[in-house]
Amino acid sequence: MTIFIDMDEVIADAYEAFITNYNTDFNENLTIEDFKGAEAWEIIPQDRKKQMRKYLYTDGFFRSFKPIGNSQDVLEQLCKEHEVYIASAAMEFPNSLKEKSDWLDEYFPFIHWKNRILCGNKFILKGDLLIDDRAYNLKAFNGHSLLFTSPHNIYENSFPRANNWDEAYQFIKSIEK
Amino acid sequence: MTIFIDMDEVIADAYEAFITNYNTDFNENLTIEDFKGAEAWEIIPQDRKKQMRKYLYTDGFFRSFKPIGNSQDVLEQLCKEHEVYIASAAMEFPNSLKEKSDWLDEYFPFIHWKNRILCGNKFILKGDLLIDDRAYNLKAFNGHSLLFTSPHNIYENSFPRANNWDEAYQFIKSIEK
């Protein structure tokens, strides 16, 4: 199978980096629990949104993300069984492009550059499965869809869901048959 | 139609930038004629290949390319008629990623970030037409193919060919019917 895997909030922990920066800048104690069922920008006071947006344009922000759970181990295994591509809608943030490439070099070196895609729309991808935290990406994809749980999508119920990479791997096994 | 358009040697003049750098560095007088029917690295003396390769990793090299012919005008028109995507196999050169985004901002600002793809393999793209200077990209693409003439591909005869953007536009008109 050809499998496309999103980066942020699927293999790269964007919330953790955001919360760490936010708590430092505003002397707050936000936790991941505070973000459940809402977009990050919906729960931030109006007068702090500008600063929050600034993180996305700060050198090193995307590079600082930690890999999510056991994504490294599971993807390494998946690469032995399938054609695995990373597909990130990174073109919105040009300063993130190199950082995302460097990040993959560090944490997912087994994914060849030929299997890395930085794009905008994902419905132009041709393959069998898209794993993503955004319903609008999954909706437009012409193949199997798997929603990877992120705080913002916990009330979304239009797609099969994986709460972690073990569940994602089991889902892939189930559609192989 | 959904149309994917390659960057280097299709809308961005890589040869011109290479030749300019090479002639300056080695006090030579190479012209585009010297590259006909061969890859650039095939006609360069062995002891200069390292320097040539260095250009690809030099800051500003990809940003310095000039747009090819009337590609800007034709693509602006095409964007009114079709879904136009830029698809560049840029992931091999991480330092080029931001430069390619900046370059598109300058010369093709009408192509939204959602319609820009930096990838490796192009056979994962789903659409109606790929315009590319590389036969191996066209061969693997599951749609119409159009070879855009570049010095290195003049003896390739497996695909419909466009020698310039007026011919490419005419080809697109012909397959619309």
CSV table of C-alpha atoms in Angstrom, one decimal:
chain,number,residue,atom,x,y,z
A,1,MET,CA,0.0,0.0,0.0
A,2,THR,CA,0.9,3.6,-0.5
A,3,ILE,CA,0.5,5.4,2.8
A,4,PHE,CA,0.7,9.2,3.4
A,5,ILE,CA,1.4,10.4,6.9
A,6,ASP,CA,0.9,13.9,8.1
A,7,MET,CA,3.6,15.5,10.4
A,8,ASP,CA,2.2,18.0,12.9
A,9,GLU,CA,0.1,16.3,15.5
A,10,VAL,CA,0.6,12.9,13.9
A,11,ILE,CA,4.3,12.3,14.2
A,12,ALA,CA,5.4,15.7,15.5
A,13,ASP,CA,4.1,17.1,18.8
A,14,ALA,CA,3.2,20.7,17.9
A,15,TYR,CA,1.0,21.2,21.0
A,16,GLU,CA,3.8,20.4,23.4
A,17,ALA,CA,6.1,23.0,21.8
A,18,PHE,CA,3.3,25.6,21.7
A,19,ILE,CA,2.3,25.0,25.4
A,20,THR,CA,5.9,25.2,26.5
A,21,ASN,CA,6.5,28.5,24.7
A,22,TYR,CA,3.2,29.9,25.9
A,23,ASN,CA,3.6,29.0,29.5
A,24,THR,CA,7.1,30.5,29.6
A,25,ASP,CA,6.0,33.8,27.8
A,26,PHE,CA,2.9,34.4,29.9
A,27,ASN,CA,3.8,32.6,33.1
A,28,GLU,CA,0.8,30.3,32.7
A,29,ASN,CA,0.2,26.6,33.5
A,30,LEU,CA,-1.7,25.4,30.4
A,31,THR,CA,-1.7,21.7,29.9
A,32,ILE,CA,-2.9,19.6,26.9
A,33,GLU,CA,-6.2,19.0,28.8
A,34,ASP,CA,-7.1,22.7,28.3
A,35,PHE,CA,-7.1,22.2,24.5
A,36,LYS,CA,-9.6,19.4,24.2
A,37,GLY,CA,-12.3,19.9,21.7
A,38,ALA,CA,-11.1,23.3,20.6
A,39,GLU,CA,-8.5,24.9,18.3
A,40,ALA,CA,-5.6,26.4,20.2
A,41,TRP,CA,-6.4,29.9,19.0
A,42,GLU,CA,-10.0,29.6,20.3
A,43,ILE,CA,-8.9,29.2,24.0
A,44,ILE,CA,-6.2,31.9,24.0
A,45,PRO,CA,-7.1,35.4,25.1
A,46,GLN,CA,-7.5,37.8,22.3
A,47,ASP,CA,-4.6,40.0,23.3
A,48,ARG,CA,-2.2,37.0,23.2
A,49,LYS,CA,-3.1,35.7,19.8
A,50,LYS,CA,-0.5,37.8,18.0
A,51,GLN,CA,2.3,36.4,20.1
A,52,MET,CA,0.9,32.9,19.6
A,53,ARG,CA,0.9,33.4,15.8
A,54,LYS,CA,4.5,34.6,16.1
A,55,TYR,CA,5.7,31.2,17.2
A,56,LEU,CA,4.8,29.8,13.7
A,57,TYR,CA,7.3,32.3,12.2
A,58,THR,CA,10.0,31.9,14.8
A,59,ASP,CA,13.2,30.2,13.7
A,60,GLY,CA,13.6,26.8,15.4
A,61,PHE,CA,9.9,26.4,16.4
A,62,PHE,CA,9.1,23.6,14.0
A,63,ARG,CA,12.5,22.1,14.6
A,64,SER,CA,11.9,21.8,18.3
A,65,PHE,CA,8.9,19.5,18.1
A,66,LYS,CA,9.3,16.1,19.8
A,67,PRO,CA,8.2,12.9,18.0
A,68,ILE,CA,4.8,11.6,19.1
A,69,GLY,CA,4.7,8.4,21.1
A,70,ASN,CA,6.3,5.4,19.4
A,71,SER,CA,5.9,6.9,15.9
A,72,GLN,CA,9.5,6.3,15.1
A,73,ASP,CA,9.4,2.6,15.8
A,74,VAL,CA,6.0,2.0,14.1
A,75,LEU,CA,7.0,4.0,11.0
A,76,GLU,CA,10.3,2.2,10.7
A,77,GLN,CA,8.3,-1.1,10.7
A,78,LEU,CA,5.7,0.3,8.3
A,79,CYS,CA,8.5,1.3,5.8
A,80,LYS,CA,9.4,-2.4,5.6
A,81,GLU,CA,5.9,-3.4,4.7
A,82,HIS,CA,4.5,-0.5,2.6
A,83,GLU,CA,5.4,2.6,0.6
A,84,VAL,CA,5.4,5.2,3.3
A,85,TYR,CA,5.3,9.0,2.5
A,86,ILE,CA,5.4,11.9,4.8
A,87,ALA,CA,2.9,14.6,3.6
A,88,SER,CA,2.9,17.9,5.4
A,89,ALA,CA,0.9,21.0,4.5
A,90,ALA,CA,4.0,23.0,5.3
A,91,MET,CA,3.9,25.4,2.3
A,92,GLU,CA,1.9,28.0,4.4
A,93,PHE,CA,5.1,28.5,6.5
A,94,PRO,CA,8.1,28.8,4.2
A,95,ASN,CA,10.5,29.2,7.2
A,96,SER,CA,9.4,25.7,8.3
A,97,LEU,CA,10.4,23.9,5.2
A,98,LYS,CA,14.0,23.3,5.9
A,99,GLU,CA,13.3,22.7,9.6
A,100,LYS,CA,10.9,20.0,8.6
A,101,SER,CA,13.4,18.4,6.4
A,102,ASP,CA,16.1,18.6,9.1
A,103,TRP,CA,13.6,17.2,11.7
A,104,LEU,CA,12.9,14.2,9.5
A,105,ASP,CA,16.6,13.7,9.0
A,106,GLU,CA,17.0,13.5,12.8
A,107,TYR,CA,14.0,11.5,13.8
A,108,PHE,CA,12.9,9.6,10.6
A,109,PRO,CA,16.2,9.2,8.7
A,110,PHE,CA,14.8,5.9,7.2
A,111,ILE,CA,12.3,8.0,5.2
A,112,HIS,CA,14.1,8.9,1.9
A,113,TRP,CA,13.8,12.4,0.5
A,114,LYS,CA,11.9,10.9,-2.4
A,115,ASN,CA,9.2,9.9,0.1
A,116,ARG,CA,8.8,13.4,1.6
A,117,ILE,CA,6.1,15.8,0.4
A,118,LEU,CA,5.6,19.4,1.5
A,119,CYS,CA,2.4,20.6,0.0
A,120,GLY,CA,-0.8,22.5,0.6
A,121,ASN,CA,-3.9,20.6,-0.6
A,122,LYS,CA,-3.7,16.9,0.0
A,123,PHE,CA,-6.4,15.7,-2.3
A,124,ILE,CA,-3.8,15.8,-5.1
A,125,LEU,CA,-2.1,12.8,-3.5
A,126,LYS,CA,-2.7,9.4,-5.1
A,127,GLY,CA,-2.5,6.4,-2.7
A,128,ASP,CA,-4.3,4.0,-0.5
A,129,LEU,CA,-4.3,5.6,3.0
A,130,LEU,CA,-4.0,9.1,4.5
A,131,ILE,CA,-3.3,9.4,8.2
A,132,ASP,CA,-4.0,13.0,9.3
A,133,ASP,CA,-5.4,14.9,12.3
A,134,ARG,CA,-7.5,17.2,10.1
A,135,ALA,CA,-10.9,16.0,8.9
A,136,TYR,CA,-10.8,18.4,5.9
A,137,ASN,CA,-7.7,16.6,4.6
A,138,LEU,CA,-9.3,13.2,5.1
A,139,LYS,CA,-12.6,14.2,3.5
A,140,ALA,CA,-11.0,15.2,0.2
A,141,PHE,CA,-8.7,12.2,0.0
A,142,ASN,CA,-9.6,9.5,-2.5
A,143,GLY,CA,-8.7,6.4,-0.4
A,144,HIS,CA,-8.8,5.1,3.1
A,145,SER,CA,-8.7,7.7,5.8
A,146,LEU,CA,-7.5,7.5,9.4
A,147,LEU,CA,-8.0,10.3,11.8
A,148,PHE,CA,-5.1,10.6,14.3
A,149,THR,CA,-6.3,11.9,17.6
A,150,SER,CA,-5.3,15.4,18.5
A,151,PRO,CA,-6.9,17.5,21.2
A,152,HIS,CA,-8.7,19.6,18.6
A,153,ASN,CA,-10.4,16.7,16.9
A,154,ILE,CA,-11.8,14.6,19.8
A,155,TYR,CA,-15.4,15.3,18.8
A,156,GLU,CA,-14.9,14.5,15.1
A,157,ASN,CA,-16.6,11.2,14.3
A,158,SER,CA,-16.7,10.9,10.5
A,159,PHE,CA,-13.6,8.8,10.2
A,160,PRO,CA,-11.9,5.7,11.7
A,161,ARG,CA,-9.7,7.0,14.5
A,162,ALA,CA,-6.4,6.0,16.0
A,163,ASN,CA,-5.5,7.4,19.5
A,164,ASN,CA,-1.9,6.3,19.2
A,165,TRP,CA,0.6,4.6,16.8
A,166,ASP,CA,-0.2,1.1,18.0
A,167,GLU,CA,-3.8,1.7,17.0
A,168,ALA,CA,-2.8,3.1,13.7
A,169,TYR,CA,-0.7,0.1,13.0
A,170,GLN,CA,-3.6,-2.2,13.8
A,171,PHE,CA,-5.8,-0.2,11.5
A,172,ILE,CA,-3.4,-0.7,8.7
A,173,LYS,CA,-3.2,-4.4,9.4
A,174,SER,CA,-7.0,-4.5,9.2
A,175,ILE,CA,-7.3,-2.9,5.8
A,176,GLU,CA,-4.5,-5.0,4.3
A,177,LYS,CA,-6.8,-8.0,4.4
B,1,MET,CA,-8.2,19.9,-15.4
B,2,THR,CA,-5.6,19.5,-12.6
B,3,ILE,CA,-2.2,20.4,-14.1
B,4,PHE,CA,1.1,19.8,-12.4
B,5,ILE,CA,4.0,21.9,-13.6
B,6,ASP,CA,7.7,21.2,-12.7
B,7,MET,CA,9.9,24.2,-11.8
B,8,ASP,CA,13.6,23.7,-12.8
B,9,GLU,CA,13.9,23.8,-16.6
B,10,VAL,CA,10.2,24.3,-17.1
B,11,ILE,CA,9.5,27.6,-15.5
B,12,ALA,CA,12.8,28.3,-13.8
B,13,ASP,CA,16.0,28.6,-15.9
B,14,ALA,CA,18.5,26.4,-14.1
B,15,TYR,CA,21.0,26.1,-17.0
B,16,GLU,CA,21.4,29.9,-17.3
B,17,ALA,CA,22.3,30.2,-13.6
B,18,PHE,CA,24.7,27.2,-13.8
B,19,ILE,CA,26.4,28.5,-17.0
B,20,THR,CA,26.9,32.0,-15.5
B,21,ASN,CA,28.4,30.6,-12.4
B,22,TYR,CA,30.6,28.1,-14.2
B,23,ASN,CA,31.9,30.6,-16.8
B,24,THR,CA,32.8,33.0,-14.0
B,25,ASP,CA,34.5,30.4,-11.8
B,26,PHE,CA,36.5,28.8,-14.6
B,27,ASN,CA,36.9,31.7,-17.1
B,28,GLU,CA,35.0,29.7,-19.7
B,29,ASN,CA,32.6,30.6,-22.5
B,30,LEU,CA,30.1,27.7,-22.3
B,31,THR,CA,26.7,28.4,-23.9
B,32,ILE,CA,23.4,26.5,-23.8
B,33,GLU,CA,24.4,25.0,-27.2
B,34,ASP,CA,27.1,23.0,-25.4
B,35,PHE,CA,24.6,21.2,-23.3
B,36,LYS,CA,22.5,19.7,-26.1
B,37,GLY,CA,21.7,16.1,-25.7
B,38,ALA,CA,23.7,15.6,-22.5
B,39,GLU,CA,23.4,16.1,-18.8
B,40,ALA,CA,25.3,19.0,-17.5
B,41,TRP,CA,27.6,16.8,-15.4
B,42,GLU,CA,28.5,14.7,-18.5
B,43,ILE,CA,30.2,17.5,-20.4
B,44,ILE,CA,32.1,19.0,-17.4
B,45,PRO,CA,35.7,18.0,-16.9
B,46,GLN,CA,36.0,15.5,-14.0
B,47,ASP,CA,38.1,17.9,-11.8
B,48,ARG,CA,35.4,20.5,-11.9
B,49,LYS,CA,32.4,18.4,-11.0
B,50,LYS,CA,32.8,19.0,-7.3
B,51,GLN,CA,32.6,22.7,-7.8
B,52,MET,CA,29.6,22.2,-10.0
B,53,ARG,CA,27.9,20.1,-7.4
B,54,LYS,CA,28.6,22.9,-4.8
B,55,TYR,CA,26.3,25.3,-6.7
B,56,LEU,CA,23.4,23.2,-5.7
B,57,TYR,CA,24.2,23.7,-2.0
B,58,THR,CA,25.1,27.4,-2.3
B,59,ASP,CA,22.7,29.9,-0.6
B,60,GLY,CA,20.9,31.9,-3.2
B,61,PHE,CA,21.6,29.6,-6.2
B,62,PHE,CA,18.0,28.4,-6.7
B,63,ARG,CA,16.7,31.9,-5.9
B,64,SER,CA,18.8,33.4,-8.7
B,65,PHE,CA,17.0,31.5,-11.5
B,66,LYS,CA,15.2,33.6,-14.1
B,67,PRO,CA,11.7,32.6,-15.3
B,68,ILE,CA,11.6,30.8,-18.6
B,69,GLY,CA,10.2,32.6,-21.6
B,70,ASN,CA,6.7,33.8,-21.1
B,71,SER,CA,5.9,31.2,-18.5
B,72,GLN,CA,4.6,33.9,-16.1
B,73,ASP,CA,1.9,35.1,-18.6
B,74,VAL,CA,0.9,31.7,-19.7
B,75,LEU,CA,0.6,30.3,-16.2
B,76,GLU,CA,-1.4,33.3,-15.1
B,77,GLN,CA,-3.8,32.6,-17.9
B,78,LEU,CA,-3.8,28.8,-17.1
B,79,CYS,CA,-4.7,29.5,-13.5
B,80,LYS,CA,-8.0,31.1,-14.7
B,81,GLU,CA,-8.9,28.0,-16.7
B,82,HIS,CA,-7.6,25.1,-14.7
B,83,GLU,CA,-6.3,23.9,-11.3
B,84,VAL,CA,-2.6,24.6,-11.6
B,85,TYR,CA,-0.1,23.2,-9.2
B,86,ILE,CA,3.7,23.6,-9.1
B,87,ALA,CA,5.4,20.3,-8.3
B,88,SER,CA,9.1,20.4,-7.8
B,89,ALA,CA,11.3,17.5,-6.7
B,90,ALA,CA,13.1,19.8,-4.4
B,91,MET,CA,13.4,17.6,-1.3
B,92,GLU,CA,16.8,16.5,-2.5
B,93,PHE,CA,18.2,20.0,-1.7
B,94,PRO,CA,16.7,21.1,1.7
B,95,ASN,CA,18.5,24.5,1.4
B,96,SER,CA,16.5,25.1,-1.8
B,97,LEU,CA,13.1,24.7,-0.2
B,98,LYS,CA,12.6,28.3,1.2
B,99,GLU,CA,14.3,29.7,-1.9
B,100,LYS,CA,11.8,28.0,-4.1
B,101,SER,CA,8.9,29.3,-2.1
B,102,ASP,CA,10.4,32.8,-2.2
B,103,TRP,CA,11.0,32.5,-5.9
B,104,LEU,CA,7.4,31.6,-6.5
B,105,ASP,CA,6.3,34.5,-4.4
B,106,GLU,CA,8.3,36.8,-6.6
B,107,TYR,CA,7.5,35.4,-10.1
B,108,PHE,CA,4.3,33.4,-9.7
B,109,PRO,CA,2.5,35.2,-6.8
B,110,PHE,CA,-0.8,34.1,-8.3
B,111,ILE,CA,-0.1,30.5,-7.4
B,112,HIS,CA,-1.4,30.0,-3.9
B,113,TRP,CA,0.7,28.2,-1.3
B,114,LYS,CA,-2.0,25.5,-1.3
B,115,ASN,CA,-1.1,24.8,-4.9
B,116,ARG,CA,2.6,24.4,-4.4
B,117,ILE,CA,4.2,21.0,-3.9
B,118,LEU,CA,7.8,20.2,-3.0
B,119,CYS,CA,8.2,16.5,-3.3
B,120,GLY,CA,10.5,13.6,-4.4
B,121,ASN,CA,8.6,11.0,-6.5
B,122,LYS,CA,5.9,12.5,-8.7
B,123,PHE,CA,3.9,9.4,-9.4
B,124,ILE,CA,2.1,10.0,-6.1
B,125,LEU,CA,0.4,13.0,-7.7
B,126,LYS,CA,-3.2,12.6,-8.8
B,127,GLY,CA,-4.3,14.8,-11.7
B,128,ASP,CA,-4.8,15.1,-15.5
B,129,LEU,CA,-1.5,16.5,-16.8
B,130,LEU,CA,2.2,16.7,-15.8
B,131,ILE,CA,4.5,19.1,-17.6
B,132,ASP,CA,8.1,18.1,-16.8
B,133,ASP,CA,11.6,18.1,-18.4
B,134,ARG,CA,12.3,14.6,-17.0
B,135,ALA,CA,11.1,11.5,-18.9
B,136,TYR,CA,11.2,9.4,-15.7
B,137,ASN,CA,8.7,11.7,-14.0
B,138,LEU,CA,6.4,11.6,-17.0
B,139,LYS,CA,6.6,7.9,-17.5
B,140,ALA,CA,5.4,7.1,-13.9
B,141,PHE,CA,2.6,9.7,-14.0
B,142,ASN,CA,-0.9,8.4,-14.4
B,143,GLY,CA,-2.3,11.0,-16.7
B,144,HIS,CA,-1.4,13.1,-19.8
B,145,SER,CA,2.3,13.9,-20.1
B,146,LEU,CA,4.0,16.8,-21.7
B,147,LEU,CA,7.8,16.9,-22.1
B,148,PHE,CA,9.1,20.5,-21.8
B,149,THR,CA,12.2,20.9,-23.9
B,150,SER,CA,15.5,21.3,-22.1
B,151,PRO,CA,19.0,20.8,-23.6
B,152,HIS,CA,19.3,17.4,-21.9
B,153,ASN,CA,16.1,15.9,-23.3
B,154,ILE,CA,16.2,16.9,-27.0
B,155,TYR,CA,16.7,13.2,-28.1
B,156,GLU,CA,13.9,11.9,-25.9
B,157,ASN,CA,10.9,10.9,-28.1
B,158,SER,CA,8.5,9.0,-25.9
B,159,PHE,CA,6.2,11.9,-25.1
B,160,PRO,CA,4.4,14.9,-26.6
B,161,ARG,CA,6.8,17.8,-26.5
B,162,ALA,CA,6.6,21.6,-26.0
B,163,ASN,CA,9.5,23.7,-27.0
B,164,ASN,CA,8.1,26.8,-25.2
B,165,TRP,CA,5.1,28.0,-23.2
B,166,ASP,CA,3.1,28.9,-26.2
B,167,GLU,CA,3.3,25.3,-27.5
B,168,ALA,CA,2.5,24.0,-24.0
B,169,TYR,CA,-0.6,26.2,-23.9
B,170,GLN,CA,-1.7,24.8,-27.3
B,171,PHE,CA,-1.2,21.3,-26.1
B,172,ILE,CA,-3.4,21.9,-23.1
B,173,LYS,CA,-6.1,23.4,-25.4
B,174,SER,CA,-5.8,20.3,-27.6
B,175,ILE,CA,-6.5,17.8,-24.7
B,176,GLU,CA,-9.3,19.9,-23.2
B,177,LYS,CA,-11.5,18.8,-26.1
